Amino acid sequence: MYAELNAVQSIEDPLKEILNQYYDETSDNQLKAAYYQDLSLDAPKEGLLNSLTNLISTTHANPLPYSRSKKLLHSLVDLHEDGKARSIYSGKSMEAGTLLSYDLVYEAAVREEISKYPSLQNLNGSQEDLLESVLTALALNVEHIIPQSWFDKASPMVGDLNHLFTCETTCNSFRSNIPYYDFDDYPSASKEIIRNDCGKRDGEERFEPQNGKGAVARANLYFLTRYPDILPQDRRKAIDIPMLIKWHEENPVTLYEKHRNWCIHHLQGNRNPYIDFPDKAAVLI
């Protein structure tokens, strides 16, 4: 399935282990056991939470630039078992071949792609801006579960694959930087704004996704544990933790998320503990 990626010259050695199979449970269990070997899961809540924060922070040994994260996300990390990527909110699938290739990292390839879209040819800006424009033209984007504006697009948060997901441009812009919400009448009601199977939005204050609630919840919980002091107080208060726990419990961890976690461990060095130990979420947060 991923044989075409073997030819890419820029792939690091750790990535080669995960190119020829979707998910190796035995390998991942061994990685997980070694990763958490010094952690006492029976420790009191505060001590365990602090230990997890320290672990997933210190092992985040390879912070990725956003440009690199996007290419890894679309080419490998965010693929489902059928080799397709799916928009996190609508669930619509996209062939992996339609996603941007690794070649877009090179400026010449970026110019070639832009030449296909006359409306983009007069744009000025950095290569990163041009790449973003190409993504938009291809109706693809990257969704930051914690919006970039909440942490001023700072690193390492902006490139942290644990909260990055493939998303249609329409759904990405529809959600914008609005906090997640669980409407009592959705999806049956249509009084509020509902767009293209992305979800429901109430003005500029609340958004409920159509799909992906379990993954969204666990990515949020990861971010809050990995970066406990990054978000401004008003932004942190906007995160409804009991609702996230509810989504987490109602939507169990999937093979897709295990694949993501396995890949991200190889690429960044750290893991999402709420994928590895879903029973600990309600206890810790």
mmCIF file of N, CA and C in Angstrom, residues 23-31:
data_model
loop_
_atom_site.group_PDB
_atom_site.id
_atom_site.type_symbol
_atom_site.label_atom_id
_atom_site.label_comp_id
_atom_site.label_asym_id
_atom_site.label_seq_id
_atom_site.Cartn_x
_atom_site.Cartn_y
_atom_site.Cartn_z
ATOM 1 N N TYR A 23 -0.463 -1.200 10.423
ATOM 2 C CA TYR A 23 -0.291 -1.153 11.878
ATOM 3 C C TYR A 23 0.171 -2.514 12.365
ATOM 4 N N ASP A 24 1.244 -2.517 13.133
ATOM 5 C CA ASP A 24 1.784 -3.747 13.703
ATOM 6 C C ASP A 24 1.519 -3.716 15.205
ATOM 7 N N GLU A 25 0.500 -4.449 15.641
ATOM 8 C CA GLU A 25 0.095 -4.405 17.041
ATOM 9 C C GLU A 25 1.188 -4.914 17.969
ATOM 10 N N THR A 26 1.882 -5.972 17.555
ATOM 11 C CA THR A 26 2.949 -6.526 18.388
ATOM 12 C C THR A 26 4.061 -5.507 18.582
ATOM 13 N N SER A 27 4.489 -4.900 17.493
ATOM 14 C CA SER A 27 5.531 -3.878 17.562
ATOM 15 C C SER A 27 5.090 -2.704 18.426
ATOM 16 N N ASP A 28 3.849 -2.285 18.244
ATOM 17 C CA ASP A 28 3.362 -1.134 19.001
ATOM 18 C C ASP A 28 3.245 -1.446 20.486
ATOM 19 N N ASN A 29 2.804 -2.641 20.819
ATOM 20 C CA ASN A 29 2.709 -3.021 22.231
ATOM 21 C C ASN A 29 4.082 -3.032 22.898
ATOM 22 N N GLN A 30 5.093 -3.456 22.148
ATOM 23 C CA GLN A 30 6.453 -3.447 22.680
ATOM 24 C C GLN A 30 6.937 -2.015 22.895
ATOM 25 N N LEU A 31 6.651 -1.159 21.918
ATOM 26 C CA LEU A 31 7.013 0.251 22.049
ATOM 27 C C LEU A 31 6.312 0.884 23.242
#
